[in-house]
Short mmCIF file of C-alpha atoms in Angstrom, two decimals:
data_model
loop_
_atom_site.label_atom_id
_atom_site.label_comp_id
_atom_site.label_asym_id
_atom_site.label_seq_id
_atom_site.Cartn_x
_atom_site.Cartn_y
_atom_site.Cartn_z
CA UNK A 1461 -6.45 -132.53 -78.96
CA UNK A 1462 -9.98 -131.89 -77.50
CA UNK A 1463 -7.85 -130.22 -74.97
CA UNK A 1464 -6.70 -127.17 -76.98
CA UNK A 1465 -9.46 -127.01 -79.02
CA UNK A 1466 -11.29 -126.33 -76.07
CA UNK A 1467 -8.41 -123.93 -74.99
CA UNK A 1468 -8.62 -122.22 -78.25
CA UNK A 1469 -12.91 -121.73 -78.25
CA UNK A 1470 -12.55 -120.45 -74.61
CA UNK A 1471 -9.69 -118.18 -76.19
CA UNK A 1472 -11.46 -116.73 -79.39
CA UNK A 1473 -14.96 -116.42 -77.24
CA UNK A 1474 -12.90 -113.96 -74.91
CA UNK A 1475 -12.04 -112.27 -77.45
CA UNK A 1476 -15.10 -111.88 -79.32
CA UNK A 1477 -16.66 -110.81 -75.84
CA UNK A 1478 -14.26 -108.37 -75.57
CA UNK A 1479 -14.92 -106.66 -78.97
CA UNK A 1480 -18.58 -107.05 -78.22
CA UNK A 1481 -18.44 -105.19 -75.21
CA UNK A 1482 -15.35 -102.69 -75.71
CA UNK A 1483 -16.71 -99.19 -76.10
CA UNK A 1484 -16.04 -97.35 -79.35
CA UNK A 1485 -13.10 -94.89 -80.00
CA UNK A 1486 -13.97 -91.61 -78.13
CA UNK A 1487 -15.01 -89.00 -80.62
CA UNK A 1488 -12.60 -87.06 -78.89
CA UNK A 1489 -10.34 -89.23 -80.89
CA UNK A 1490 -11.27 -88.84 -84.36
CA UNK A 1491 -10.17 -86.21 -87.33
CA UNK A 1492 -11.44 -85.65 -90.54
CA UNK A 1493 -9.07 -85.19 -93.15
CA UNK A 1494 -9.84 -81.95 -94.92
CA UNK A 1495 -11.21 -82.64 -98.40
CA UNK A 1496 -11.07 -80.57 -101.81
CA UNK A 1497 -8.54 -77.23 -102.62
CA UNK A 1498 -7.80 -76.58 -98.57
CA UNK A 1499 -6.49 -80.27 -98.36
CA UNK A 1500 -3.13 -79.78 -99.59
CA UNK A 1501 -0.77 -77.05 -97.81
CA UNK A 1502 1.31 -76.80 -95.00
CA UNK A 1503 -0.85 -75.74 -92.66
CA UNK A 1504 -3.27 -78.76 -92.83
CA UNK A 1505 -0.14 -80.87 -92.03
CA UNK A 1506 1.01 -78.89 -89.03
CA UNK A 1507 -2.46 -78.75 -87.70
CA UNK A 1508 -3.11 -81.99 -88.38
CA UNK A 1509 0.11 -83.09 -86.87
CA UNK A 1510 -0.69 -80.62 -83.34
CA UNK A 1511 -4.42 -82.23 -83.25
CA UNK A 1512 -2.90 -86.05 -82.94
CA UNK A 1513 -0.36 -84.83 -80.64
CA UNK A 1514 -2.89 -83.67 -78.42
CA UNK A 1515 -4.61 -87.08 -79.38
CA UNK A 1516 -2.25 -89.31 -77.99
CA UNK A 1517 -1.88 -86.92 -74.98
CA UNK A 1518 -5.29 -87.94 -74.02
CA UNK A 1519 -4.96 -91.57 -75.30
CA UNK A 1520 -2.27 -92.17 -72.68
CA UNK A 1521 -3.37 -89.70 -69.86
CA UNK A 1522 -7.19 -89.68 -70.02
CA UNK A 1523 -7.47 -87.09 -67.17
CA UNK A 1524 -5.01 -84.42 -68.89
CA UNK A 1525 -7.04 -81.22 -68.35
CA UNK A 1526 -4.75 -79.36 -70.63
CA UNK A 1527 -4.47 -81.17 -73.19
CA UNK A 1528 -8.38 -81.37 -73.81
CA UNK A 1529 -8.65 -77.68 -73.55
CA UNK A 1530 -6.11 -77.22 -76.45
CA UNK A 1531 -7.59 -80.24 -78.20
CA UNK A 1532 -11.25 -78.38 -77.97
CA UNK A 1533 -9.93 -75.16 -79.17
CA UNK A 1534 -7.96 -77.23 -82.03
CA UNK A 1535 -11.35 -78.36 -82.94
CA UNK A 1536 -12.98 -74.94 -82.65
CA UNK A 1537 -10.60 -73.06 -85.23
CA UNK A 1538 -10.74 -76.24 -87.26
CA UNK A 1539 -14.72 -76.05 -88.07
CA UNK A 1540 -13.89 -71.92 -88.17
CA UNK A 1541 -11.37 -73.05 -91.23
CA UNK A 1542 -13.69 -76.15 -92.74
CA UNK A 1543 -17.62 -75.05 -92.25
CA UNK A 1544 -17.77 -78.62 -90.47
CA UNK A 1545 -19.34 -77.16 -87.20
CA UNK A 1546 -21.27 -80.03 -86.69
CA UNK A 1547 -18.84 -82.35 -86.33
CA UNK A 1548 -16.04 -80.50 -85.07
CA UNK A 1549 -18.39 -78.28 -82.28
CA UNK A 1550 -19.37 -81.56 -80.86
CA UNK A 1551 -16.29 -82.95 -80.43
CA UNK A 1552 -15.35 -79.61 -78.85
CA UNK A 1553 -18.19 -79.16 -76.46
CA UNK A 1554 -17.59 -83.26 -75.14
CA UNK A 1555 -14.25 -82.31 -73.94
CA UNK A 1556 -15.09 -79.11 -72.28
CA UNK A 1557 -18.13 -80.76 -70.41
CA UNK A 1558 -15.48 -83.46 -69.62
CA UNK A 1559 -13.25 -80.92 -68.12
CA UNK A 1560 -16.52 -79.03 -66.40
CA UNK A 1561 -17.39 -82.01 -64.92
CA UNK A 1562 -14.71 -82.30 -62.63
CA UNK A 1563 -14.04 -78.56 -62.23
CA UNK A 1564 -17.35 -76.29 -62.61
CA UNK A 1565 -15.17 -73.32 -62.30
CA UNK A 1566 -12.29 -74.07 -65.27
CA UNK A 1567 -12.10 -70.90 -66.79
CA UNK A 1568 -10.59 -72.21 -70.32
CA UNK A 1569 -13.24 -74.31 -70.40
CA UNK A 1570 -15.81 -71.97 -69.59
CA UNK A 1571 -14.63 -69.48 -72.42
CA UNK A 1572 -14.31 -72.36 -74.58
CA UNK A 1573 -18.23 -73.53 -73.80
CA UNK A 1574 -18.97 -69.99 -73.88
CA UNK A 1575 -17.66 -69.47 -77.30
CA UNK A 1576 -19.59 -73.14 -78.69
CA UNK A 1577 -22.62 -71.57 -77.20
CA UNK A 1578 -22.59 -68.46 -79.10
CA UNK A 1579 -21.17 -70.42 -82.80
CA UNK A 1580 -24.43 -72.46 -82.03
CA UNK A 1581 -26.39 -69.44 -81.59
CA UNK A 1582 -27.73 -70.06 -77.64
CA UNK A 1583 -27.08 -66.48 -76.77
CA UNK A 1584 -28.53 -66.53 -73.85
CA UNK A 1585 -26.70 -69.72 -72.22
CA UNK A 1586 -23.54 -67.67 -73.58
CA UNK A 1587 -24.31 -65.02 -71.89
CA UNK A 1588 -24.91 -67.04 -68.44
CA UNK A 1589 -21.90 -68.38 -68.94
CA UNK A 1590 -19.67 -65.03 -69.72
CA UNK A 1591 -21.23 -63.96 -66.71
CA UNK A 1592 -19.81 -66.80 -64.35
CA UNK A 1593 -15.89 -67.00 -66.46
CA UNK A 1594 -15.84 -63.41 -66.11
CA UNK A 1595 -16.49 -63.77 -62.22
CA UNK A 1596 -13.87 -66.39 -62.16
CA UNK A 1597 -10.84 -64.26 -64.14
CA UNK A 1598 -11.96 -60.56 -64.65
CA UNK A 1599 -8.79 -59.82 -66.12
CA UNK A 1600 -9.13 -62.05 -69.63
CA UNK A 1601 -9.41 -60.20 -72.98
CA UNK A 1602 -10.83 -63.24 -74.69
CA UNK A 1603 -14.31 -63.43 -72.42
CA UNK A 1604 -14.78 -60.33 -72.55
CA UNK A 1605 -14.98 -60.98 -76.43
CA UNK A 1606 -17.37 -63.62 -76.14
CA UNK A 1607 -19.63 -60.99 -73.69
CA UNK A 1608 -19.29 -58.26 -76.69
CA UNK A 1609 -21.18 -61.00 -79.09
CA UNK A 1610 -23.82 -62.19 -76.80
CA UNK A 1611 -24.54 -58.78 -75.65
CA UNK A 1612 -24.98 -57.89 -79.42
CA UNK A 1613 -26.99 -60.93 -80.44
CA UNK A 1614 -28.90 -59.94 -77.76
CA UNK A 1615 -29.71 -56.71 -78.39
CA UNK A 1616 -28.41 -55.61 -75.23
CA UNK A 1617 -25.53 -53.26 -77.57
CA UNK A 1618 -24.67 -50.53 -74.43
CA UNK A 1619 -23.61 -53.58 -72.79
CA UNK A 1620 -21.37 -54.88 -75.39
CA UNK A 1621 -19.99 -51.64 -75.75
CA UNK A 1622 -18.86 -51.85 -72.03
CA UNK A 1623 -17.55 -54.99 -73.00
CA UNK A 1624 -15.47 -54.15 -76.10
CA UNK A 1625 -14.14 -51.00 -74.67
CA UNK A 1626 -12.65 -53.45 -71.34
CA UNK A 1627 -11.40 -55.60 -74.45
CA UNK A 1628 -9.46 -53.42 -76.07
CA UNK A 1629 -8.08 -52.14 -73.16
CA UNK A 1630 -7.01 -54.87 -71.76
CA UNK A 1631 -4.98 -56.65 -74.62
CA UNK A 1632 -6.02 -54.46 -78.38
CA UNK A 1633 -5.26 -57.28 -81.08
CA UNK A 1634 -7.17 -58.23 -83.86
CA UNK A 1635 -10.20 -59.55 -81.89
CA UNK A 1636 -10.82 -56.26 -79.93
CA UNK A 1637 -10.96 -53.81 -83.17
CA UNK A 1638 -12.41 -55.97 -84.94
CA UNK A 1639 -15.44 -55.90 -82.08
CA UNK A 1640 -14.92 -52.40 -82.01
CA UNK A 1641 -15.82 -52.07 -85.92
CA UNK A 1642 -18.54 -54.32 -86.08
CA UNK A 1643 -20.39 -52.00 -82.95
CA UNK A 1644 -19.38 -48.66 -84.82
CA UNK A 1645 -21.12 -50.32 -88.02
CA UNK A 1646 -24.45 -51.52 -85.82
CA UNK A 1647 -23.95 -47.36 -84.81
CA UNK A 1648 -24.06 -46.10 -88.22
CA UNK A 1649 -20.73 -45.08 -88.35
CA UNK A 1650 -18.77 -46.53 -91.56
CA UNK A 1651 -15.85 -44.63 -91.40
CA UNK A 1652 -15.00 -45.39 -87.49
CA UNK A 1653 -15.98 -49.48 -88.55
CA UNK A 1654 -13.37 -49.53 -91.46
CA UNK A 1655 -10.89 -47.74 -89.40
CA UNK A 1656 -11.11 -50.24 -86.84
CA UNK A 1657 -10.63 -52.90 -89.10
CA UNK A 1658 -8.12 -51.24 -90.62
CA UNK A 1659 -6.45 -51.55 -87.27
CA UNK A 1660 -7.46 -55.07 -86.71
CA UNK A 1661 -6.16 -56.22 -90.09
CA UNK A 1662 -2.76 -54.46 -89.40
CA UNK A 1663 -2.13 -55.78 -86.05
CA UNK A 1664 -2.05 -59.76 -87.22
CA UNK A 1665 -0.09 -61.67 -89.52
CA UNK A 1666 -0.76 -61.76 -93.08
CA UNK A 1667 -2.29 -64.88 -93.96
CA UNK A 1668 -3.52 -66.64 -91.09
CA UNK A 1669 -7.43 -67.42 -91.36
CA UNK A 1670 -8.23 -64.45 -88.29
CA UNK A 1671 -6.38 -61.75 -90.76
CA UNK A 1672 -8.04 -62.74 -93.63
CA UNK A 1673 -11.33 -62.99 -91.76
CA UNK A 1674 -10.48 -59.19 -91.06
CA UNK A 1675 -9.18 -58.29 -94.87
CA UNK A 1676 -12.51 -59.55 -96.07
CA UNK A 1677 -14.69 -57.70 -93.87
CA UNK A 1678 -13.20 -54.53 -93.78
CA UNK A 1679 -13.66 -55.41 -98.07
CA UNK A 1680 -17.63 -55.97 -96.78
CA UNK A 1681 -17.00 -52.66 -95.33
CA UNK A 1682 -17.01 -51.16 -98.40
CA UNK A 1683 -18.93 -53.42 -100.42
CA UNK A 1684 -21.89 -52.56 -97.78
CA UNK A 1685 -20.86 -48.96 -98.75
CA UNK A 1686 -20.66 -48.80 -102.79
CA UNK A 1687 -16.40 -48.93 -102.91
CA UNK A 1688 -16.86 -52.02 -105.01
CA UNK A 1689 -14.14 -51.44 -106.65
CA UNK A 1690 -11.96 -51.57 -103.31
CA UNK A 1691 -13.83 -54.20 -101.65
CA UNK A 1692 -12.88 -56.23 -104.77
CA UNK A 1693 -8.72 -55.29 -104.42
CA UNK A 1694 -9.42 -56.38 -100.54
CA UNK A 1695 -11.20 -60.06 -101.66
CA UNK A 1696 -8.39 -60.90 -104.20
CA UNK A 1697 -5.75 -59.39 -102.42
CA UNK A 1698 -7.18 -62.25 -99.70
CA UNK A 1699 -6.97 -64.87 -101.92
CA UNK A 1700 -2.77 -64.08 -102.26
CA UNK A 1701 -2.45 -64.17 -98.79
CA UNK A 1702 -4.48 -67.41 -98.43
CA UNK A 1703 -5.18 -69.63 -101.17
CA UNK A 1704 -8.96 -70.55 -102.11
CA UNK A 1705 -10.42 -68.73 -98.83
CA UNK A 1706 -13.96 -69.44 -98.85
CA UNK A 1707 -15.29 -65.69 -97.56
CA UNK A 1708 -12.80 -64.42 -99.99
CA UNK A 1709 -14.14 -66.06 -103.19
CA UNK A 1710 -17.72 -65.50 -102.35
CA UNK A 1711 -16.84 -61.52 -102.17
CA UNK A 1712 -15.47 -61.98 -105.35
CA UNK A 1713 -19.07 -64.12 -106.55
CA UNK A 1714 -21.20 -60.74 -104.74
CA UNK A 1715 -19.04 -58.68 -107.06
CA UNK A 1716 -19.36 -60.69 -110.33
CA UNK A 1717 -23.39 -60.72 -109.43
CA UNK A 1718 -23.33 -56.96 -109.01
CA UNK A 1719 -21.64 -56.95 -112.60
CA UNK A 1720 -23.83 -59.39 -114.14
CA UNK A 1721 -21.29 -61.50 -114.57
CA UNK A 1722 -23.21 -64.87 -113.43
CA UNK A 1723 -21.12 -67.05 -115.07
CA UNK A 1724 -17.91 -65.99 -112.71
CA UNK A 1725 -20.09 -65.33 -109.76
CA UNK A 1726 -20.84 -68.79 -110.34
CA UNK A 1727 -17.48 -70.31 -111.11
CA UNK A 1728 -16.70 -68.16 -107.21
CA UNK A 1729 -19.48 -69.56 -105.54
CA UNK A 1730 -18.56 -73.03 -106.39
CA UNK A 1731 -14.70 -72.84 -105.89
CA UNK A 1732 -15.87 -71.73 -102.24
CA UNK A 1733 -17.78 -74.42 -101.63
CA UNK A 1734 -15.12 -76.68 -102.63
CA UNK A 1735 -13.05 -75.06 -99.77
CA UNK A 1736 -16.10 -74.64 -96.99
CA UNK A 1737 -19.65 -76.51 -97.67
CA UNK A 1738 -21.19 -73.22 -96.24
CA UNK A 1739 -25.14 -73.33 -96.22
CA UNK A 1740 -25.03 -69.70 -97.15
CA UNK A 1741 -23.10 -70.21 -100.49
CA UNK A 1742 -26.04 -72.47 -101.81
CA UNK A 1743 -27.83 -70.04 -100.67
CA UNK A 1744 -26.59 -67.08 -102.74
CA UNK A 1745 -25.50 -69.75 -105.46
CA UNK A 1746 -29.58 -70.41 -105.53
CA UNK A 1747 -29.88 -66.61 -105.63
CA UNK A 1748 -27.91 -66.67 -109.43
CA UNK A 1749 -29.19 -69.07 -110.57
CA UNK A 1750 -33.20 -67.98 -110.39
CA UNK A 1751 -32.29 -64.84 -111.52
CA UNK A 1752 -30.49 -66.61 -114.92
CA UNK A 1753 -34.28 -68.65 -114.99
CA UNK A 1754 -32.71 -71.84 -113.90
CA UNK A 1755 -35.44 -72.66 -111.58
CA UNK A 1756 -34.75 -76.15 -111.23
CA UNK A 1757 -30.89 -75.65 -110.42
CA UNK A 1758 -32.13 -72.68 -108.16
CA UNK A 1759 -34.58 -75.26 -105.91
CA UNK A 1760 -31.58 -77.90 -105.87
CA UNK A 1761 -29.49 -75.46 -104.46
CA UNK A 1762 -31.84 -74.00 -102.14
CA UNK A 1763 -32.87 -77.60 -100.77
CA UNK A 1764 -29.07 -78.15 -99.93
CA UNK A 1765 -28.85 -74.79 -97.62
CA UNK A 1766 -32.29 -75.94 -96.34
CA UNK A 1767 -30.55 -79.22 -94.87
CA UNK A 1768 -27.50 -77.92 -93.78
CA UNK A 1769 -29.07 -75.77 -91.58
CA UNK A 1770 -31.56 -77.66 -90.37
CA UNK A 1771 -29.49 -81.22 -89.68
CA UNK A 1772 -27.89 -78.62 -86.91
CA UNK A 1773 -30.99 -78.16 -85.16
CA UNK A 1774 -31.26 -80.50 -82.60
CA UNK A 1775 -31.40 -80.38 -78.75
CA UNK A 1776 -27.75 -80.37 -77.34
CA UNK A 1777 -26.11 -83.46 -75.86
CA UNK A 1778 -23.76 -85.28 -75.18
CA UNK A 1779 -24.45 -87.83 -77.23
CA UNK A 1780 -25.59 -85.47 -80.47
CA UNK A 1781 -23.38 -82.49 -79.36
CA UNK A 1782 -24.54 -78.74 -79.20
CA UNK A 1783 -27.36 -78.04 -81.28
CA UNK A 1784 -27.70 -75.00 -83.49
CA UNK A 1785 -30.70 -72.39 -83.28
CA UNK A 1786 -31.05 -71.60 -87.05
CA UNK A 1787 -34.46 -69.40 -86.84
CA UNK A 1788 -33.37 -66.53 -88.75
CA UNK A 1789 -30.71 -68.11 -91.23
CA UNK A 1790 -34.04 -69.92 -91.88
CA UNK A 1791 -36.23 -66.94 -92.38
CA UNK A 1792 -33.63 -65.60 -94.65
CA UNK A 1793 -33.65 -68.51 -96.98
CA UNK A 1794 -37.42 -68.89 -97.15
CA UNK A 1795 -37.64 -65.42 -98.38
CA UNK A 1796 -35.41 -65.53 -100.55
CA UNK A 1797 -37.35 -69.07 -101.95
CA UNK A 1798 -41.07 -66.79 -101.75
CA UNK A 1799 -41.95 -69.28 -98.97
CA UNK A 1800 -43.28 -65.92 -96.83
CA UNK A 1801 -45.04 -68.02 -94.52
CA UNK A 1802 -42.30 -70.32 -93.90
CA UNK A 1803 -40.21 -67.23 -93.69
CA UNK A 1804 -42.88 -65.22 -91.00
CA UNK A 1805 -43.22 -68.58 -88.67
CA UNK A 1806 -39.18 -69.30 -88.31
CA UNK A 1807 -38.51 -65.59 -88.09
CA UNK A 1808 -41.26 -65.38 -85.21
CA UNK A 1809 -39.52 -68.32 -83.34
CA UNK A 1810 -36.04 -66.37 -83.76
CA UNK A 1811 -37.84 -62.84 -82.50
CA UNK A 1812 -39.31 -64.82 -79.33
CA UNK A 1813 -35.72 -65.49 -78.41
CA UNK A 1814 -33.96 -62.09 -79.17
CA UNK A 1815 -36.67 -59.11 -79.65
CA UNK A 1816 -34.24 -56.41 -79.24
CA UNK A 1817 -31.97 -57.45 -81.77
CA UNK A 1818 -32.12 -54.97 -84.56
CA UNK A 1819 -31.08 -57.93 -87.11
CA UNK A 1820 -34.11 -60.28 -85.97
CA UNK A 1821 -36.27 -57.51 -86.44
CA UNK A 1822 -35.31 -56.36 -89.71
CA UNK A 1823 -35.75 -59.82 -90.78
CA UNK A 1824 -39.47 -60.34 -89.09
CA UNK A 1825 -40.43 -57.08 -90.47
CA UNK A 1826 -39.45 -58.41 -94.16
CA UNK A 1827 -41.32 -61.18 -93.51
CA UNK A 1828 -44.52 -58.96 -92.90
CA UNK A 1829 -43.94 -56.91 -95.74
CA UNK A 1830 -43.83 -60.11 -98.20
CA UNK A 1831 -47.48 -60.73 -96.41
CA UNK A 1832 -48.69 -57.61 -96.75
CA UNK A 1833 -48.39 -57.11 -93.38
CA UNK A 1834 -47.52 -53.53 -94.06
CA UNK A 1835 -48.46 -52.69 -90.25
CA UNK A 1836 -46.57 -55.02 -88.31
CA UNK A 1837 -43.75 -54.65 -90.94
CA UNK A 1838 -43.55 -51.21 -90.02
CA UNK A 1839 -43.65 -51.91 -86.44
CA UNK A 1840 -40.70 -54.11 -86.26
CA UNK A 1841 -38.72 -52.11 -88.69
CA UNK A 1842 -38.97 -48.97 -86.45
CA UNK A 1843 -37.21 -50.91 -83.75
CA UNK A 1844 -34.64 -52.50 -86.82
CA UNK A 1845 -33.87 -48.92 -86.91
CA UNK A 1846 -33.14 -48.25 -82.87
CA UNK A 1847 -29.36 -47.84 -83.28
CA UNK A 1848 -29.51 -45.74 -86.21
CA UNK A 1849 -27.48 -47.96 -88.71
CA UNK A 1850 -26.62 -46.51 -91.92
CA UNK A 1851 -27.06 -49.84 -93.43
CA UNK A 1852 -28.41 -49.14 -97.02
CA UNK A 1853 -30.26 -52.46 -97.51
CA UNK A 1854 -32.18 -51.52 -94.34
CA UNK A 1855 -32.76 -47.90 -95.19
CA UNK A 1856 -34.20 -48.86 -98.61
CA UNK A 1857 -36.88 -51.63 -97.24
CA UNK A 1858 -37.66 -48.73 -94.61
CA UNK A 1859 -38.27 -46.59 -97.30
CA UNK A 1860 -40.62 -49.65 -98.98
CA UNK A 1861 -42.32 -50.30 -95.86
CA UNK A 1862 -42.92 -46.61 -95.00
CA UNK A 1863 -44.50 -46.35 -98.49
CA UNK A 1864 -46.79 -48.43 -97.98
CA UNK A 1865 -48.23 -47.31 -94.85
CA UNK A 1866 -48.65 -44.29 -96.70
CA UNK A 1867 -46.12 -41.90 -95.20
CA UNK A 1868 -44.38 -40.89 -99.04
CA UNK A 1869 -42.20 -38.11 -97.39
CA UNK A 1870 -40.63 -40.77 -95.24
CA UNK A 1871 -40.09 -43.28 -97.64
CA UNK A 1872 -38.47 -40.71 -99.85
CA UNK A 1873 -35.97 -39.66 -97.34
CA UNK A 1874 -35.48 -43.44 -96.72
CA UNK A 1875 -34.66 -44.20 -100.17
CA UNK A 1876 -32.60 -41.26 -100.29
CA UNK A 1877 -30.08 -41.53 -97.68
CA UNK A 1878 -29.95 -45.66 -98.53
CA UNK A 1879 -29.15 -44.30 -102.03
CA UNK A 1880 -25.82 -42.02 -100.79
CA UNK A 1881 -24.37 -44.55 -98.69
CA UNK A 1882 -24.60 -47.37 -101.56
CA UNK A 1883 -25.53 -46.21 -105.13
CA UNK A 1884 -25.91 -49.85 -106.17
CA UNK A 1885 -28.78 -50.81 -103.34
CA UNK A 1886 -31.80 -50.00 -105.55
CA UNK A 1887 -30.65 -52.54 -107.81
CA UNK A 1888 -31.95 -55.64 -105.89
CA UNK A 1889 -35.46 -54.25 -105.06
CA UNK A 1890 -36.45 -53.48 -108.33
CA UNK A 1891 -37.97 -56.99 -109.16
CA UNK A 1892 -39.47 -57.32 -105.66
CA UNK A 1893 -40.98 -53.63 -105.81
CA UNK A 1894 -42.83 -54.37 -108.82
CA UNK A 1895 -43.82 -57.77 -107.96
CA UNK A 1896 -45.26 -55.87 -104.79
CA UNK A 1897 -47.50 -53.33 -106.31
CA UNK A 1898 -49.03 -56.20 -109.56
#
């Protein structure tokens, strides 16, 4: 009997020394189920169905190049459709370093890494890396995509003009208009931007997340340009096509909140969350509710955009995955919270990275203005202003900043032209204004 007993210790310790020592799943390997109103339709099941197909692909063939690349861009349009970037990016960027490793020169995996880098906001490793795919395969509409958004983040916009127009010449789908309207709008010209759209929303199929994506911008479109009533048709007419779309329902909230309705803006801004945990709808959510005096909702809502964006910011990995640069969506929030100085310092960090981007500096100039910086304000608005958008939100704090530095003529016309493209901009400096001048 002492026999088997000792058969059976030597037995259970190899088997306790091989859980000990067995390495974990691969995160490669691992899916979250989708969770509140996106959880239950059909295309959750098929895509959760292609995702552990491609699973089992890699459990049995570890080395199966392929199948990583489509698992990775699974996992791309996945955090696109959740908000779970964090999770999903990671998981993404650990199988296209897997791939890189033993073939520097992939190209899917260099668009893919290319397209991680700029969702994660390191414009300038996207670009590098553009740069060396487009080397490789010269002849790929997609890259030249990724190129267009660097080179805008950047500020470098006559490149990513170049790059759109190569786009759209090469394959003109939904993703090359839609770059073409979003440089027409950096441009100043409205019309052209909604006519690309236009173009872009027609040339996809109703429904999917990319045509939606397109149906609620080109309803920003006209939001940005005082058609509220039409950017309103284009958000609900969304919400047909695709049930509880998060972009959708917080176009509907900006509406409601334009309206004074608070109480649907809120109802919006909630049932979006519910569908994408987006820092940015706590944000505006925050927004409501200090302007209905509920300061201590307003703070608990702030706090949670606060920590969404900043559990992102970490140095990239493997281990930890690609790490977000969140500067500016920083700045914005602190402003919006009257932390100014908070606001100035992250908005400084973001400008040190990307000084000729006409968004940075509209947002560093802000800061400035909140200080009373009315100078430097007007310094970095004149180069917020280098492309000549007709962006009315811009237009008017040019006008405020202008007026300040005692130049009334300027200001005026500022305030003027920010008043015909959007009759409804005024509206949210009014509090600020006179909380300026007390």
């Amino acid at each position: 009997m002492k026999k088997y007993y000792l058969l059976i210790t030597v037995f259970l310790s190899l088997i306790a020394a091989i859980i000990i020592t067995r390495k974990p799943q691969p995160p490669a390997l691992q899916l979250h189920d989708r969770k509140g109103t996106i959880s239950n339709n059909s295309e959750w099941l098929n895509t959760k169905e292609a995702i552990e197909s491609l699973q089992d692909d890699i459990r049995r063939n570890p080395g199966h190049t392929e199948s990583k690349i489509k698992l990775a861009q699974a996992y791309m349009q996945e955090a696109r459709i959740t908000g779970d970037h964090g999770y999903y990016d990671a998981l993404a960027y650990q199988l296209v370093n897997e791939v890189l490793k033993k073939d520097e020169s992939h190209f899917e995996a260099l668009s893919c890494k290319a397209t991680l880098q700029a969702t994660a906001h390191q414009f300038t490793d996207a670009l590098e890396t553009c740069k060396k795919a487009v080397k490789i395969n010269p002849h790929s509409a997609y890259i030249y995509g990724v190129l267009c958004d660097a080179n805008v983040e950047l500020g470098n916009y006559e490149e990513a003009i170049k790059a759109a127009d190569k786009m759209v010449s090469l394959r003109p789908d939904i993703r090359s208009y839609s770059r073409i309207s979003y440089l027409r709008e950096i441009f100043g010209n409205y019309d052209g931007a909604k006519e690309a759209m236009e173009l872009a929303l027609h040339s996809n199929i109703p429904g999917l997340e990319q045509t939606e994506w397109a149906r609620v911008y080109l309803g920003k479109l006209n939001e940005l340009t005082g058609n509220t009533d039409k950017a309103e048709q284009l958000y609900s007419a969304s919400l047909i096509h695709r049930e509880h779309y998060a972009p959708a329902l917080a176009g509907l909230a900006r509406i409601s909140k334009l309206k004074k309705d608070y109480s649907k803006a809120i109802e919006f801004y909630n049932e979006a969350i519910e569908s994408q945990n987006d820092y940015a709808y706590h944000q505006e959510l925050g927004e409501i509710l200090a302007t209905m005096n509920q300061p201590t909702q307003s703070a608990k809502e702030f706090a949670t955009a606060k920590d969404m964006l900043i559990k992102h910011q970490h140095p990239t990995s493997e281990e930890n995955g690609i790490g977000h640069n969140i500067d500016r969506e920083l700045a914005q929030l602190f402003l919006v919270m009257h932390e100014y100085d908070l606001a100035y310092n992250s908005a400084s960090i973001e400008y040190s990275r990307r000084p000729k981007n006409i968004d940075v500096n509209e947002t560093l100039s802000w800061c400035c203005y909140q200080r009373k910086m009315y100078r430097e304000a007007q310094y970095y608005m004149l180069h917020a202003l280098n492309t000549k958008s007709k962006n009315a939100e811009l237009l008017y704090k040019a006008g405020l900043i202008f007026q300040k530095n005692n130049h009334p003529l300027i200001a005026a016309s500022y305030f003027k032209n920010a008043m015909k493209v959007n009759q409804h901009v005024n509206e949210k400096f009014i509090a600020p204004t006179l909380a300026a001048l007390k």
